[in-house]
């Protein structure tokens, strides 16, 4: 037997085929159409696209973030609905799908973060996500700005007007 036949027979024995189909369509006897796919996976794809668009970094980081979040959300929604049983949920099937999608999104984000860390480490970086790299850069910029501000404030930078307000013998300000 081929692997596909073994998996299909195992799925039939567990009743997964009908449950997954019912999780998408609402009925195990109904064929899956485009409207069912759009209703079940549309928001997962939309939020995966938003995650990709909002992720800083290169195209690879954006693809990883968007793909893992879309796949995680889709699998989470269908998985929770199939686990509960779409026939028991009835008209509340979409609420189950949404709750599972949120959980799947979080799982997808964790997978995506680890994949982006691995990508950064392989590329010679420090193994950080784009947000972690951005945060480190901003911390470095803030430290430099504070250093300049403090040096200027106390007249330690030549050519600033504050240097004339300091008594050179004591280092204190002149009133």
Coordinates of N, CA and C in Angstrom, one line a residue:
X1 N 0.8 -1.2 0.0 CA 0.0 0.0 0.0 C 0.9 1.3 0.0
X2 N 0.4 2.2 -0.7 CA 1.2 3.5 -0.8 C 0.9 4.3 0.5
X3 N 1.8 5.2 0.8 CA 1.6 6.0 2.0 C 0.3 6.8 2.0
X4 N -0.1 7.3 0.9 CA -1.4 8.0 0.8 C -2.6 7.2 1.1
X5 N -2.5 5.9 0.6 CA -3.7 5.0 0.9 C -3.7 4.7 2.4
X6 N -2.5 4.5 3.0 CA -2.5 4.2 4.5 C -3.0 5.3 5.3
X7 N -2.6 6.6 4.9 CA -3.1 7.7 5.6 C -4.6 7.9 5.4
X8 N -5.1 7.7 4.2 CA -6.5 7.8 4.0 C -7.3 6.8 4.8
X9 N -6.8 5.6 4.8 CA -7.5 4.5 5.6 C -7.5 4.9 7.1
X10 N -6.4 5.4 7.6 CA -6.3 5.8 9.0 C -7.2 6.9 9.3
X11 N -7.3 7.9 8.4 CA -8.2 9.0 8.6 C -9.6 8.6 8.5
X12 N -10.0 7.6 7.7 CA -11.4 7.1 7.6 C -11.7 6.4 8.9
X13 N -10.7 5.6 9.4 CA -11.0 4.9 10.6 C -11.2 5.8 11.8
X14 N -10.5 6.9 11.8 CA -10.7 7.9 12.9 C -11.9 8.8 12.6
X15 N -12.4 8.8 11.4 CA -13.5 9.7 11.1 C -13.0 11.1 10.8
X16 N -11.8 11.3 10.5 CA -11.2 12.6 10.3 C -11.7 13.3 9.0
X17 N -11.8 12.5 7.9 CA -12.2 13.1 6.6 C -13.6 13.8 6.7
X18 N -14.6 13.1 7.3 CA -15.9 13.7 7.4 C -15.9 14.9 8.4
X19 N -15.1 14.8 9.5 CA -15.1 15.9 10.5 C -14.4 17.1 9.9
X20 N -13.3 16.9 9.2 CA -12.6 18.1 8.6 C -13.4 18.7 7.5
X21 N -14.1 17.9 6.7 CA -15.0 18.4 5.7 C -16.1 19.2 6.3
X22 N -16.7 18.6 7.4 CA -17.8 19.3 8.1 C -17.3 20.5 8.8
X23 N -16.1 20.6 9.2 CA -15.5 21.8 9.9 C -15.4 22.9 8.9
X24 N -15.2 22.6 7.6 CA -15.1 23.6 6.6 C -16.4 24.0 6.0
X25 N -17.3 23.0 5.8 CA -18.6 23.3 5.1 C -19.8 23.4 6.0
X26 N -19.7 22.7 7.2 CA -20.8 22.7 8.1 C -21.6 21.4 8.0
X27 N -21.3 20.6 7.0 CA -21.9 19.3 6.8 C -21.0 18.3 6.1
X28 N -20.9 17.1 6.6 CA -20.0 16.1 6.0 C -20.4 15.7 4.6
X29 N -21.7 15.9 4.3 CA -22.2 15.4 3.0 C -22.1 16.5 1.9
X30 N -21.8 17.7 2.3 CA -21.7 18.8 1.3 C -20.3 18.9 0.8
X31 N -20.3 19.2 -0.5 CA -19.0 19.3 -1.2 C -18.4 20.7 -0.8
X32 N -17.1 20.8 -0.7 CA -16.4 22.0 -0.4 C -16.4 22.9 -1.6
X33 N -16.9 24.2 -1.5 CA -16.8 25.1 -2.6 C -16.0 26.3 -2.2
X34 N -15.9 27.3 -3.1 CA -15.1 28.5 -2.8 C -15.6 29.3 -1.7
X35 N -17.0 29.4 -1.6 CA -17.6 30.2 -0.5 C -17.2 29.6 0.9
X36 N -17.2 28.3 1.0 CA -16.8 27.6 2.3 C -15.4 27.9 2.6
X37 N -14.5 27.8 1.6 CA -13.1 28.0 1.8 C -12.8 29.5 2.2
X38 N -13.5 30.4 1.5 CA -13.4 31.8 1.9 C -13.9 32.1 3.3
X39 N -15.0 31.5 3.7 CA -15.5 31.8 5.0 C -14.7 31.2 6.1
X40 N -14.1 30.0 5.8 CA -13.3 29.3 6.8 C -11.8 29.9 6.9
X41 N -11.2 30.1 5.7 CA -9.8 30.5 5.7 C -9.6 32.0 5.3
X42 N -10.6 32.7 5.0 CA -10.4 34.1 4.5 C -9.8 35.0 5.5
X43 N -10.3 35.0 6.7 CA -9.7 35.9 7.7 C -8.3 35.4 8.1
X44 N -8.1 34.1 8.1 CA -6.7 33.6 8.4 C -5.7 34.1 7.4
X45 N -6.1 34.1 6.2 CA -5.2 34.6 5.1 C -5.1 36.1 5.2
X46 N -6.2 36.8 5.5 CA -6.1 38.3 5.7 C -5.2 38.7 6.8
X47 N -5.3 38.0 8.0 CA -4.4 38.4 9.1 C -3.0 37.9 8.9
X48 N -2.8 36.9 8.1 CA -1.4 36.5 7.7 C -0.8 37.5 6.8
X49 N -1.6 38.1 5.9 CA -1.1 39.2 5.1 C -0.8 40.4 5.9
X50 N -1.7 40.7 6.9 CA -1.4 41.9 7.7 C -0.1 41.7 8.5
X51 N 0.1 40.5 9.0 CA 1.3 40.2 9.8 C 2.6 40.4 8.9
X52 N 2.4 39.9 7.6 CA 3.6 40.1 6.7 C 3.8 41.6 6.4
X53 N 2.8 42.3 6.2 CA 2.9 43.7 5.9 C 3.5 44.5 7.0
X54 N 3.2 44.2 8.3 CA 3.6 44.9 9.4 C 5.0 44.4 10.0
X55 N 5.5 43.4 9.5 CA 6.8 42.9 10.0 C 7.9 43.6 9.4
X56 N 8.8 44.2 10.2 CA 10.0 44.9 9.7 C 11.0 43.8 9.2
X57 N 11.9 44.2 8.4 CA 12.9 43.3 7.9 C 12.7 43.1 6.4
X58 N 13.4 42.1 5.9 CA 13.4 41.8 4.5 C 12.2 40.9 4.1
X59 N 12.2 40.6 2.8 CA 11.1 39.9 2.2 C 11.0 38.5 2.9
X60 N 12.1 37.9 3.2 CA 12.1 36.5 3.8 C 11.4 36.6 5.2
X61 N 11.7 37.6 6.0 CA 11.0 37.7 7.3 C 9.5 37.9 7.1
X62 N 9.2 38.7 6.1 CA 7.7 39.0 5.9 C 7.0 37.7 5.5
X63 N 7.6 37.0 4.6 CA 7.0 35.7 4.1 C 6.9 34.7 5.3
X64 N 7.9 34.6 6.1 CA 7.9 33.7 7.2 C 6.7 34.1 8.2
X65 N 6.7 35.4 8.5 CA 5.7 35.8 9.5 C 4.3 35.6 8.9
X66 N 4.0 36.0 7.7 CA 2.7 35.9 7.1 C 2.2 34.5 6.9
X67 N 3.1 33.7 6.4 CA 2.8 32.3 6.1 C 2.5 31.5 7.4
X68 N 3.4 31.6 8.4 CA 3.2 30.8 9.6 C 1.9 31.3 10.3
X69 N 1.6 32.6 10.3 CA 0.4 33.0 11.0 C -0.8 32.6 10.2
X70 N -0.8 32.6 8.9 CA -2.0 32.2 8.1 C -2.2 30.7 8.3
X71 N -1.2 29.9 8.2 CA -1.3 28.5 8.3 C -1.7 28.1 9.7
X72 N -1.1 28.7 10.7 CA -1.4 28.4 12.1 C -2.9 28.8 12.4
X73 N -3.4 29.9 11.9 CA -4.7 30.3 12.1 C -5.7 29.4 11.4
X74 N -5.4 29.0 10.2 CA -6.3 28.1 9.5 C -6.4 26.7 10.1
X75 N -5.2 26.2 10.5 CA -5.3 24.8 11.1 C -5.9 24.9 12.5
X76 N -5.6 25.9 13.2 CA -6.2 26.0 14.5 C -7.7 26.1 14.5
X77 N -8.3 26.9 13.6 CA -9.7 27.0 13.5 C -10.4 25.7 13.0
X78 N -9.9 25.1 12.0 CA -10.5 23.9 11.5 C -10.2 22.8 12.5
X79 N -9.1 22.8 13.1 CA -8.8 21.7 14.1 C -9.7 21.7 15.3
X80 N -9.9 22.9 15.9 CA -10.8 23.0 17.0 C -12.2 22.7 16.6
X81 N -12.7 23.2 15.5 CA -14.0 22.9 15.1 C -14.2 21.4 14.8
X82 N -13.2 20.7 14.2 CA -13.3 19.3 14.0 C -13.2 18.5 15.3
X83 N -12.4 19.0 16.2 CA -12.3 18.3 17.5 C -13.6 18.3 18.3
X84 N -14.3 19.5 18.3 CA -15.5 19.6 19.0 C -16.6 18.8 18.3
X85 N -16.6 18.9 17.0 CA -17.6 18.3 16.2 C -18.6 19.3 15.6
X86 N -18.5 19.6 14.3 CA -19.3 20.6 13.7 C -20.8 20.4 13.8
X87 N -21.2 19.1 13.8 CA -22.6 18.8 14.0 C -23.2 19.3 15.3
X88 N -22.3 19.2 16.4 CA -22.8 19.6 17.7 C -22.8 21.2 17.8
X89 N -21.9 21.8 17.0 CA -21.8 23.3 17.1 C -23.0 24.0 16.3
X90 N -23.4 23.4 15.3 CA -24.5 24.0 14.5 C -24.1 25.3 14.0
X91 N -25.0 26.3 14.2 CA -24.8 27.7 13.7 C -23.6 28.4 14.4
X92 N -23.1 27.8 15.5 CA -22.0 28.4 16.2 C -20.6 27.9 15.8
X93 N -20.6 27.2 14.6 CA -19.4 26.7 14.1 C -18.4 27.7 13.8
X94 N -18.8 28.9 13.3 CA -17.8 30.0 13.0 C -17.2 30.6 14.3
X95 N -17.9 30.5 15.4 CA -17.3 31.0 16.7 C -16.2 30.1 17.1
X96 N -16.4 28.8 16.9 CA -15.4 27.8 17.2 C -14.2 28.0 16.3
X97 N -14.5 28.2 15.0 CA -13.4 28.5 14.0 C -12.6 29.7 14.4
X98 N -13.3 30.8 14.8 CA -12.6 32.0 15.2 C -11.7 31.8 16.4
X99 N -12.2 31.1 17.4 CA -11.5 30.8 18.7 C -10.2 30.0 18.3
X100 N -10.4 28.9 17.5 CA -9.3 28.1 17.1 C -8.3 28.9 16.3
X101 N -8.8 29.8 15.5 CA -7.9 30.6 14.6 C -7.0 31.5 15.5
X102 N -7.6 32.1 16.5 CA -6.8 32.9 17.4 C -5.7 32.1 18.1
X103 N -6.0 30.9 18.6 CA -5.0 30.0 19.2 C -4.0 29.6 18.2
X104 N -4.4 29.3 17.0 CA -3.5 28.9 15.9 C -2.6 30.1 15.5
X105 N -3.1 31.3 15.5 CA -2.3 32.5 15.2 C -1.2 32.6 16.2
X106 N -1.5 32.4 17.5 CA -0.4 32.5 18.5 C 0.6 31.4 18.3
X107 N 0.2 30.2 18.0 CA 1.1 29.1 17.8 C 1.9 29.4 16.5
X108 N 1.3 29.9 15.5 CA 2.0 30.3 14.2 C 3.0 31.4 14.5
X109 N 2.7 32.4 15.3 CA 3.6 33.4 15.6 C 4.9 32.9 16.3
X110 N 4.7 31.9 17.2 CA 5.8 31.3 17.9 C 6.7 30.6 16.9
X111 N 6.1 29.8 16.0 CA 6.8 29.1 15.0 C 7.6 30.1 14.1
X112 N 6.9 31.1 13.7 CA 7.5 32.1 12.8 C 8.6 32.8 13.5
X113 N 8.5 33.2 14.8 CA 9.6 33.8 15.5 C 10.8 32.9 15.5
X114 N 10.6 31.7 15.8 CA 11.7 30.8 15.9 C 12.4 30.6 14.5
X115 N 11.5 30.5 13.4 CA 12.1 30.4 12.1 C 12.9 31.6 11.7
X116 N 12.4 32.8 12.1 CA 13.1 34.1 11.8 C 14.4 34.2 12.6
X117 N 14.4 33.7 13.8 CA 15.7 33.6 14.6 C 16.7 32.7 13.9
X118 N 16.2 31.5 13.5 CA 17.1 30.6 12.8 C 17.6 31.2 11.5
X119 N 16.8 31.9 10.7 CA 17.2 32.5 9.5 C 18.3 33.6 9.8
X120 N 18.1 34.4 10.8 CA 19.0 35.4 11.2 C 20.4 34.8 11.6
X121 N 20.3 33.7 12.4 CA 21.5 33.1 12.9 C 22.3 32.4 11.7
X122 N 21.6 31.8 10.8 CA 22.2 31.2 9.6 C 22.8 32.3 8.7
X123 N 22.2 33.5 8.7 CA 22.7 34.6 7.9 C 23.8 35.3 8.5
X124 N 24.3 34.9 9.7 CA 25.4 35.6 10.4 C 25.0 36.6 11.4
X125 N 23.7 36.7 11.7 CA 23.3 37.6 12.7 C 23.3 37.0 14.1
X126 N 22.7 37.7 15.0 CA 22.7 37.3 16.4 C 21.5 36.4 16.8
X127 N 20.8 35.9 15.8 CA 19.6 35.0 16.0 C 18.4 35.8 16.6
X128 N 18.1 36.9 16.1 CA 17.0 37.8 16.6 C 15.9 37.9 15.5
X129 N 14.7 38.1 16.0 CA 13.6 38.4 15.1 C 13.8 39.9 14.7
X130 N 13.1 40.3 13.6 CA 13.2 41.7 13.2 C 12.8 42.7 14.2
X131 N 11.8 42.3 15.1 CA 11.4 43.2 16.1 C 12.5 43.4 17.2
X132 N 13.2 42.2 17.5 CA 14.3 42.3 18.5 C 15.5 43.1 17.9
X133 N 15.8 43.0 16.6 CA 16.8 43.8 16.0 C 16.5 45.2 16.0
X134 N 15.2 45.6 15.7 CA 14.8 46.9 15.7 C 14.8 47.5 17.1
X135 N 14.4 46.8 18.1 CA 14.5 47.2 19.5 C 15.9 47.5 20.0
X136 N 16.9 46.6 19.6 CA 18.3 46.8 19.9 C 18.9 48.0 19.3
X137 N 18.5 48.3 18.0 CA 18.9 49.5 17.3 C 18.4 50.7 18.0
X138 N 17.1 50.7 18.4 CA 16.5 51.9 19.1 C 17.1 52.1 20.4
X139 N 17.5 51.0 21.2 CA 18.1 51.2 22.5 C 19.5 51.8 22.3
X140 N 20.2 51.4 21.2 CA 21.5 52.0 21.0 C 21.4 53.5 20.6
X141 N 20.4 53.8 19.8 CA 20.2 55.2 19.4 C 19.8 56.1 20.6
X142 N 19.0 55.6 21.5 CA 18.6 56.3 22.7 C 19.8 56.5 23.6
X143 N 20.6 55.5 23.8 CA 21.8 55.6 24.6 C 22.7 56.7 24.0
X144 N 22.9 56.8 22.7 CA 23.7 57.8 22.1 C 23.2 59.2 22.3
X145 N 21.9 59.3 22.1 CA 21.2 60.6 22.3 C 21.3 61.1 23.8
X146 N 21.2 60.2 24.7 CA 21.3 60.5 26.1 C 22.7 61.0 26.4
X147 N 23.7 60.3 25.9 CA 25.1 60.6 26.1 C 25.4 62.0 25.6
X148 N 24.9 62.3 24.4 CA 25.2 63.6 23.8 C 24.5 64.7 24.6
X149 N 23.2 64.4 25.0 CA 22.5 65.4 25.8 C 23.2 65.7 27.1
X150 N 23.6 64.7 27.8 CA 24.3 64.9 29.1 C 25.6 65.6 28.9
X151 N 26.4 65.3 27.9 CA 27.7 66.0 27.7 C 27.4 67.5 27.3
X152 N 26.4 67.7 26.5 CA 26.0 69.1 26.2 C 25.5 69.8 27.4
X153 N 24.7 69.2 28.2 CA 24.0 69.8 29.3 C 25.1 70.3 30.4
X154 N 26.1 69.5 30.5 CA 27.1 69.9 31.5 C 28.3 70.6 30.9
X155 N 28.2 71.0 29.6 CA 29.2 71.9 29.0 C 30.5 71.1 28.7
X156 N 30.4 69.8 28.5 CA 31.6 69.1 28.2 C 31.8 68.9 26.7
X157 N 31.0 69.5 25.9 CA 31.1 69.5 24.5 C 31.6 70.9 24.1
X158 N 32.8 71.0 23.5 CA 33.3 72.4 23.1 C 32.4 73.0 22.0
X159 N 32.2 74.3 22.1 CA 31.5 75.0 21.1 C 30.0 75.1 21.4
X160 N 29.6 74.7 22.6 CA 28.2 74.9 23.0 C 28.1 76.1 23.9
X161 N 26.9 76.7 23.9 CA 26.7 77.9 24.7 C 26.8 77.6 26.2
X162 N 26.5 76.4 26.6 CA 26.5 76.0 28.0 C 27.9 76.0 28.6
X163 N 28.9 75.9 27.8 CA 30.3 75.9 28.4 C 30.7 77.3 29.0
X164 N 30.0 78.3 28.5 CA 30.3 79.7 29.1 C 29.6 79.9 30.4
X165 N 28.6 79.1 30.8 CA 27.9 79.3 32.0 C 28.5 78.5 33.1
X166 N 29.7 77.9 32.9 CA 30.3 77.0 33.9 C 31.6 77.7 34.4
X167 N 31.8 77.8 35.7 CA 33.0 78.3 36.3 C 34.1 77.3 36.1
X168 N 35.2 77.6 35.4 CA 36.2 76.6 35.1 C 37.0 76.2 36.4
X169 N 37.0 77.0 37.4 CA 37.8 76.6 38.6 C 37.0 75.6 39.4
X170 N 35.7 75.7 39.5 CA 34.9 74.8 40.3 C 34.1 73.8 39.5
X171 N 33.9 74.1 38.3 CA 33.0 73.2 37.4 C 31.5 73.5 37.7
X172 N 31.2 74.5 38.5 CA 29.8 74.8 38.9 C 29.3 75.9 38.0
X173 N 28.0 76.0 37.8 CA 27.4 77.0 37.0 C 27.5 78.4 37.7
X174 N 27.6 79.4 36.8 CA 27.8 80.8 37.3 C 26.4 81.4 37.3
X175 N 26.1 82.1 38.4 CA 24.8 82.7 38.5 C 24.8 84.2 38.0

